[in-house]
Amino acid sequence: MSSYNFQDLGRFLRRSFWGNRETNYRLSLKRLGVVLLAAAVYLPVELVIWISLGLDEIFFRGYRRVKVKEPVFIIGNPRSGTTFFHRLLSRDQENFISMKTWEIFLAPSVFLRKLIRGFAKIIRTLGIPLRGLLRRWERGLQEDNVFHKLRIRGPEEDEYLWIHIFSALKIWSFAAMLEETDRYIYYDSQMEPAGKKRMMDFYHACLQRHLYARRAEDVHYLAKNPNFSPMVDTLLKRYPGARFIYLVRNPLEAVSSHLSLKETEWQLLGNPLRAYASRDFILEASEHWYTYPLGRLEQLPREQYAVVKFEDLVENAHRTVTAVYRRLGLEMSEKYENILKLETRRARRHSSEHEYSLAEMGLSPEGMRDRFAGIFERFDYQLHQQDQKKDSV
């Protein structure tokens, strides 16, 4: 467990129980219940996972020889269509392979995956409709969550792998401990070299295990992580041939949607001092994640990155994805092209039930335009958003 960040775990526990009275993560009864429940789940699960990772070194050492060939990273600010784009590209199984939700959270090891698949096979042999049960469970999860439709067997953000070494931005942002987030928001410049190496070594080993378990070394590993936006240099150092797809969306919509999501998280997990207490955090992170990755990617060869407007993706997914493939030098099969045409029609019809108000958040269209002036000008965005806005896709 040399990769595990015990120091940060200790700091997290100290902040959770002591000296937090005037903070957004103050220890109310609700917060105490959340922390105790999280610990009751996290600690035994991680014990099993780390035992299984150790067993990989005994029974499946061949994973170490696997090469991760030119991975593709989908990045951009949260709420910019990265999830939709990831799920769209992951259906092209001739070019890409991604990690599924259950693999990320429960089975990053080869040993556990084989154990779980063997158990599932036994259940099916007994006549239990496992797929149907999972499908109904997923449907229930999606009905209860209007922000991010969770699919146990679908592709998910593999940044969650770093939860297994207690080194993810999501840990601190979910917990509202914003004083710990700067090194992740400005990852390339502020994360210490030892931390970068420890995290990337673990991440790389997880990708190797995934490709080894799936026997899929001849395709591109496809990852979608908005929180990878500030770590382009770090990813390039480990994967010089990596390709990037940056999703950009009107800041009026992306930033306010992200802020609304964070407000819901904080209210669910604790008792913040005021409404929309994460506003400055979201604005600062969003500003850097718009400017830094776009500037850094423009220094790469043209065929190594693509910038995609969310609005273009929703309007015509087929045309947008085709342009990305052409730019990155990828071949598109007739089968996948037909899938794209179908998804293009679906995307135009889709709209979520999530609504938010700029004024309620303490934001104004004019203020957002001034703060994100470069993005408004470069992508020709207008102040077209009404005060009450429905989120989409």
Coordinates of C-alpha atoms in Angstrom, one line a residue:
M1 CA 0.0 0.0 0.0
S2 CA 2.9 2.4 -0.7
S3 CA 0.7 4.4 -2.9
Y4 CA -1.9 5.1 -0.2
N5 CA -2.0 8.6 1.1
F6 CA -2.3 7.9 4.9
Q7 CA -1.3 11.5 5.6
D8 CA -4.3 13.0 3.9
L9 CA -6.6 10.4 5.4
G10 CA -5.4 11.4 8.8
R11 CA -5.9 15.1 8.0
F12 CA -9.4 14.4 6.6
L13 CA -10.4 12.7 9.8
R14 CA -9.0 15.4 12.0
R15 CA -10.8 18.1 10.1
S16 CA -14.0 16.1 10.2
F17 CA -14.1 15.8 14.0
W18 CA -12.2 18.8 15.3
G19 CA -11.9 22.5 14.8
N20 CA -14.6 22.8 12.1
R21 CA -17.3 24.8 14.0
E22 CA -17.3 27.8 11.6
T23 CA -16.8 25.9 8.4
N24 CA -19.0 24.5 5.7
Y25 CA -18.1 21.0 7.0
R26 CA -19.1 21.6 10.6
L27 CA -19.9 18.5 12.5
S28 CA -23.7 18.6 12.7
L29 CA -25.7 15.4 13.4
K30 CA -26.3 15.0 9.7
R31 CA -22.6 15.4 9.0
L32 CA -21.6 12.9 11.7
G33 CA -24.0 10.3 10.2
V34 CA -22.5 10.8 6.8
V35 CA -18.9 10.5 8.0
L36 CA -19.6 7.4 10.0
L37 CA -21.6 5.7 7.2
A38 CA -18.9 6.5 4.7
A39 CA -16.2 5.1 7.0
A40 CA -18.3 1.9 7.6
V41 CA -18.4 1.3 3.9
Y42 CA -15.1 2.7 2.8
L43 CA -12.7 1.0 5.2
P44 CA -13.8 -2.7 4.7
V45 CA -14.2 -2.2 1.0
E46 CA -10.7 -0.8 0.7
L47 CA -9.3 -3.6 2.8
V48 CA -10.7 -6.2 0.4
I49 CA -9.5 -4.2 -2.6
W50 CA -5.9 -3.8 -1.4
I51 CA -5.8 -7.5 -0.5
S52 CA -6.9 -8.3 -4.1
L53 CA -4.3 -5.9 -5.5
G54 CA -1.7 -7.8 -3.6
L55 CA -3.0 -11.1 -5.0
D56 CA -2.6 -9.7 -8.5
E57 CA 1.1 -9.5 -7.8
I58 CA 1.1 -13.2 -7.1
F59 CA -1.3 -14.6 -9.7
F60 CA -1.5 -12.0 -12.5
R61 CA 1.9 -10.3 -12.7
G62 CA 1.6 -10.4 -16.5
Y63 CA -0.4 -7.2 -16.3
R64 CA 2.8 -5.3 -15.7
R65 CA 3.9 -6.0 -19.3
V66 CA 0.8 -4.4 -20.8
K67 CA 1.4 -1.2 -22.7
V68 CA -1.2 1.6 -22.7
K69 CA -1.3 2.7 -26.3
E70 CA -2.1 6.4 -27.0
P71 CA -5.0 6.8 -24.5
V72 CA -7.7 9.4 -25.3
F73 CA -8.7 11.8 -22.5
I74 CA -12.0 13.7 -22.6
I75 CA -11.6 16.8 -20.5
G76 CA -13.4 20.1 -19.9
N77 CA -15.3 21.9 -17.2
P78 CA -18.0 19.8 -15.4
R79 CA -21.4 20.0 -16.9
S80 CA -20.0 20.6 -20.4
G81 CA -21.2 17.4 -22.1
T82 CA -18.2 15.2 -21.2
T83 CA -20.4 12.4 -19.9
F84 CA -22.5 12.3 -23.0
F85 CA -19.5 12.4 -25.3
H86 CA -17.7 9.7 -23.3
R87 CA -20.7 7.3 -23.5
L88 CA -21.1 8.1 -27.2
L89 CA -17.4 7.3 -28.0
S90 CA -17.3 4.2 -25.7
R91 CA -19.8 2.5 -28.0
D92 CA -17.1 2.4 -30.7
Q93 CA -15.6 -0.8 -29.4
E94 CA -13.3 -1.2 -32.4
N95 CA -11.4 1.9 -31.3
F96 CA -11.9 2.3 -27.6
I97 CA -12.2 0.6 -24.3
S98 CA -13.3 2.3 -21.1
M99 CA -13.6 1.3 -17.4
K100 CA -17.1 0.6 -16.1
T101 CA -18.5 1.9 -12.8
W102 CA -18.3 -1.4 -11.0
E103 CA -14.8 -2.0 -12.1
I104 CA -13.7 1.5 -10.9
F105 CA -15.3 1.4 -7.4
L106 CA -15.3 -2.3 -6.6
A107 CA -12.8 -4.2 -8.7
P108 CA -9.7 -2.3 -9.9
S109 CA -7.8 -5.6 -9.5
V110 CA -7.8 -8.5 -11.9
F111 CA -8.4 -11.0 -9.0
L112 CA -11.6 -9.3 -7.9
R113 CA -12.9 -9.0 -11.4
K114 CA -12.5 -12.7 -12.0
L115 CA -14.1 -13.5 -8.7
I116 CA -17.1 -11.3 -9.4
R117 CA -17.5 -12.6 -12.9
G118 CA -17.3 -16.2 -11.6
F119 CA -19.9 -15.4 -9.0
A120 CA -22.2 -13.8 -11.6
K121 CA -21.8 -16.9 -13.8
I122 CA -23.0 -19.1 -10.9
I123 CA -26.0 -16.9 -10.3
R124 CA -27.0 -17.1 -14.0
T125 CA -26.6 -20.9 -13.9
L126 CA -29.0 -21.0 -11.0
G127 CA -31.6 -19.3 -13.2
I128 CA -31.5 -15.9 -11.4
P129 CA -32.1 -13.1 -13.9
L130 CA -29.0 -11.1 -12.9
R131 CA -29.1 -8.7 -15.9
G132 CA -32.7 -7.8 -15.3
L133 CA -32.1 -7.2 -11.6
L134 CA -29.1 -4.9 -12.4
R135 CA -31.2 -3.1 -15.1
R136 CA -34.0 -2.4 -12.7
W137 CA -31.5 -1.2 -10.0
E138 CA -29.8 1.1 -12.5
R139 CA -33.2 2.5 -13.5
G140 CA -34.0 3.3 -9.9
L141 CA -30.7 5.0 -9.4
Q142 CA -31.3 7.2 -12.5
E143 CA -34.7 8.2 -11.5
D144 CA -33.4 9.4 -8.1
N145 CA -30.5 11.4 -9.6
V146 CA -31.3 14.1 -12.1
F147 CA -27.6 15.3 -12.4
H148 CA -25.6 12.3 -13.4
K149 CA -27.2 9.1 -14.6
L150 CA -25.3 6.3 -12.9
R151 CA -24.9 3.1 -14.8
I152 CA -23.3 0.2 -12.9
R153 CA -22.3 -1.4 -16.1
G154 CA -21.6 1.8 -18.0
P155 CA -18.4 3.8 -18.5
E156 CA -17.6 6.2 -15.7
E157 CA -14.9 8.7 -14.6
D158 CA -11.9 6.7 -13.7
E159 CA -10.6 9.6 -11.5
Y160 CA -12.5 7.7 -8.8
L161 CA -9.7 5.2 -8.9
W162 CA -7.7 7.7 -6.8
I163 CA -10.2 7.3 -4.0
H164 CA -8.5 3.9 -3.4
I165 CA -5.3 5.8 -2.5
F166 CA -7.2 8.8 -0.9
S167 CA -5.8 11.3 -3.4
A168 CA -8.8 12.6 -5.4
L169 CA -10.1 16.1 -5.7
K170 CA -13.6 14.7 -5.3
I171 CA -12.9 13.6 -1.7
W172 CA -12.2 17.2 -0.6
S173 CA -14.8 18.9 -2.8
F174 CA -17.6 16.5 -1.7
A175 CA -16.5 17.1 1.9
A176 CA -16.5 21.0 1.4
M177 CA -12.9 21.1 2.6
L178 CA -11.9 23.7 0.0
E179 CA -8.6 24.6 1.8
E180 CA -7.2 21.2 0.5
T181 CA -8.2 21.7 -3.2
D182 CA -5.7 24.2 -4.7
R183 CA -3.1 21.5 -5.5
Y184 CA -5.8 19.6 -7.5
I185 CA -7.4 22.7 -9.2
Y186 CA -3.9 23.8 -10.3
Y187 CA -2.5 20.3 -10.6
D188 CA 0.3 20.7 -13.0
S189 CA 1.8 23.7 -11.2
Q190 CA 0.9 23.0 -7.6
M191 CA 0.8 19.3 -7.0
E192 CA 4.2 18.2 -5.5
P193 CA 6.3 15.9 -7.8
A194 CA 6.2 13.0 -5.4
G195 CA 2.4 13.2 -5.3
K196 CA 2.2 13.3 -9.1
K197 CA 4.4 10.2 -9.4
R198 CA 2.5 8.3 -6.7
M199 CA -0.9 9.0 -8.3
M200 CA 0.2 8.4 -11.8
D201 CA 2.0 5.1 -10.9
F202 CA -1.2 3.8 -9.3
Y203 CA -3.4 5.1 -12.2
H204 CA -1.1 3.5 -14.8
A205 CA -1.1 0.2 -13.0
C206 CA -4.9 0.2 -12.9
L207 CA -5.1 0.9 -16.7
Q208 CA -2.7 -2.0 -17.2
R209 CA -4.8 -4.3 -15.1
H210 CA -7.9 -3.3 -17.0
L211 CA -6.4 -3.9 -20.4
Y212 CA -4.9 -7.2 -19.2
A213 CA -8.2 -8.4 -17.7
R214 CA -10.1 -7.5 -20.9
R215 CA -7.4 -8.7 -23.2
A216 CA -7.7 -5.5 -25.1
E217 CA -4.2 -4.1 -25.8
D218 CA -4.8 -3.1 -29.4
V219 CA -7.4 -0.4 -28.8
H220 CA -7.2 3.1 -27.3
Y221 CA -8.1 3.4 -23.6
L222 CA -10.8 6.1 -23.4
A223 CA -11.1 8.2 -20.2
K224 CA -13.5 11.0 -19.3
N225 CA -12.5 13.2 -16.3
P226 CA -13.3 16.9 -16.0
N227 CA -10.9 17.0 -13.1
F228 CA -8.1 16.0 -15.5
S229 CA -8.3 19.4 -17.2
P230 CA -5.6 21.0 -15.0
M231 CA -3.2 18.1 -15.5
V232 CA -2.5 18.0 -19.2
D233 CA 1.3 18.2 -18.7
T234 CA 1.3 15.4 -16.1
L235 CA -0.7 13.1 -18.4
L236 CA 1.6 13.9 -21.4
K237 CA 4.7 13.1 -19.3
R238 CA 3.3 9.6 -18.6
Y239 CA 1.7 9.1 -22.0
P240 CA 3.5 11.3 -24.7
G241 CA 1.2 10.0 -27.4
A242 CA -2.0 10.7 -25.5
R243 CA -4.8 12.5 -27.4
F244 CA -7.2 15.0 -25.8
I245 CA -10.7 16.0 -26.6
Y246 CA -11.7 19.2 -24.8
L247 CA -15.5 19.9 -24.4
V248 CA -16.4 23.6 -24.0
R249 CA -19.9 25.0 -23.1
N250 CA -21.2 28.5 -22.5
P251 CA -20.0 29.5 -19.0
L252 CA -23.5 30.8 -18.3
E253 CA -24.7 27.2 -18.5
A254 CA -21.7 25.1 -17.5
V255 CA -20.6 27.1 -14.4
S256 CA -24.1 27.7 -13.0
S257 CA -25.0 24.1 -13.6
H258 CA -21.9 23.0 -11.8
L259 CA -22.6 25.4 -8.9
S260 CA -26.2 24.0 -8.6
L261 CA -24.9 20.5 -8.5
K262 CA -22.3 21.3 -5.8
E263 CA -25.0 23.1 -3.7
T264 CA -27.1 19.9 -3.8
E265 CA -24.1 17.8 -2.8
W266 CA -23.2 20.0 0.1
Q267 CA -26.8 20.3 1.4
L268 CA -27.1 16.5 1.2
L269 CA -23.9 15.8 2.9
G270 CA -23.8 18.5 5.6
N271 CA -24.9 21.9 6.7
P272 CA -23.0 24.6 4.9
L273 CA -22.9 28.1 6.5
R274 CA -24.9 29.7 3.6
A275 CA -26.5 28.9 0.3
Y276 CA -24.2 28.4 -2.6
A277 CA -21.2 28.6 -0.3
S278 CA -19.1 26.9 -3.1
R279 CA -19.6 29.8 -5.6
D280 CA -16.1 31.3 -5.4
F281 CA -14.5 27.8 -5.5
I282 CA -16.5 26.9 -8.6
L283 CA -15.8 30.2 -10.4
E284 CA -12.0 30.0 -9.7
A285 CA -11.7 26.4 -10.7
S286 CA -13.8 27.0 -13.9
E287 CA -11.7 30.0 -14.9
H288 CA -8.5 28.0 -14.8
W289 CA -10.0 24.9 -16.4
Y290 CA -11.2 27.0 -19.3
T291 CA -7.9 28.9 -19.9
Y292 CA -5.1 26.5 -19.0
P293 CA -6.0 23.3 -20.9
L294 CA -7.0 25.2 -24.0
G295 CA -3.7 27.2 -24.0
R296 CA -1.7 24.0 -23.3
L297 CA -3.4 21.9 -25.9
E298 CA -2.7 24.5 -28.6
Q299 CA 1.0 23.8 -28.2
L300 CA 0.5 20.2 -29.3
P301 CA 0.5 18.8 -32.9
R302 CA -2.9 19.4 -34.5
E303 CA -3.7 15.6 -34.7
Q304 CA -3.2 15.2 -30.9
Y305 CA -6.2 17.2 -29.7
A306 CA -9.6 18.4 -30.6
V307 CA -11.9 21.1 -29.2
V308 CA -15.7 20.4 -29.2
K309 CA -18.5 22.8 -28.5
F310 CA -21.2 21.3 -26.5
E311 CA -23.8 23.1 -28.6
D312 CA -22.4 21.5 -31.8
L313 CA -22.5 18.1 -30.1
V314 CA -26.1 18.4 -29.2
E315 CA -27.1 19.8 -32.5
N316 CA -25.4 17.2 -34.6
A317 CA -23.5 14.5 -32.8
H318 CA -22.8 12.6 -36.0
R319 CA -21.1 15.6 -37.7
T320 CA -19.2 16.6 -34.6
V321 CA -17.8 13.1 -33.8
T322 CA -16.9 12.6 -37.5
A323 CA -14.9 15.8 -37.4
V324 CA -13.1 14.7 -34.3
Y325 CA -12.2 11.3 -35.8
R326 CA -10.9 12.9 -38.9
R327 CA -8.7 15.3 -36.9
L328 CA -7.3 12.6 -34.6
G329 CA -6.7 10.2 -37.4
L330 CA -9.2 7.6 -36.2
E331 CA -11.2 5.3 -38.5
M332 CA -14.9 5.0 -38.2
S333 CA -16.7 1.7 -39.0
E334 CA -20.1 1.7 -40.7
K335 CA -21.6 0.0 -37.6
Y336 CA -20.5 2.9 -35.4
E337 CA -21.6 5.5 -37.9
N338 CA -25.1 4.1 -37.7
I339 CA -25.0 4.3 -33.9
L340 CA -24.0 7.9 -34.3
K341 CA -26.9 8.8 -36.5
L342 CA -29.4 7.3 -34.0
E343 CA -27.8 9.1 -31.1
T344 CA -27.9 12.4 -33.0
R345 CA -31.7 12.2 -33.2
R346 CA -31.9 11.2 -29.5
A347 CA -29.6 14.1 -28.4
R348 CA -31.8 16.7 -30.1
R349 CA -34.9 15.4 -28.2
H350 CA -33.3 15.1 -24.7
S351 CA -33.7 17.6 -21.9
S352 CA -33.3 17.1 -18.2
E353 CA -35.5 18.3 -15.4
H354 CA -32.8 20.2 -13.6
E355 CA -33.5 24.0 -13.3
Y356 CA -31.4 26.7 -11.8
S357 CA -31.5 30.5 -11.4
L358 CA -28.5 32.7 -11.8
A359 CA -29.9 35.5 -9.6
E360 CA -30.5 33.0 -6.8
M361 CA -26.8 31.9 -7.0
G362 CA -25.6 35.5 -6.8
L363 CA -24.5 35.6 -10.4
S364 CA -25.4 37.8 -13.3
P365 CA -25.0 37.3 -17.1
E366 CA -22.9 40.5 -17.4
G367 CA -20.6 39.5 -14.5
M368 CA -20.1 36.1 -16.0
R369 CA -19.3 37.6 -19.4
D370 CA -16.7 39.9 -17.9
R371 CA -15.0 37.0 -16.0
F372 CA -15.0 34.6 -18.9
A373 CA -14.6 37.2 -21.6
G374 CA -12.0 35.2 -23.5
I375 CA -14.3 32.2 -23.8
F376 CA -17.3 34.3 -24.8
E377 CA -15.2 35.9 -27.6
R378 CA -13.4 32.8 -28.8
F379 CA -16.5 30.7 -29.1
D380 CA -18.9 33.5 -30.0
Y381 CA -21.2 32.9 -27.0
Q382 CA -24.0 35.2 -26.3
L383 CA -25.9 36.3 -23.2
H384 CA -28.9 34.3 -24.3
Q385 CA -29.6 32.5 -21.1
Q386 CA -32.8 33.5 -19.3
D387 CA -32.7 33.9 -15.5
Q388 CA -34.5 30.6 -15.1
K389 CA -32.7 27.9 -17.2
K390 CA -33.3 24.2 -17.9
D391 CA -30.2 22.1 -18.1
S392 CA -29.8 19.8 -21.1
V393 CA -28.0 16.5 -21.9

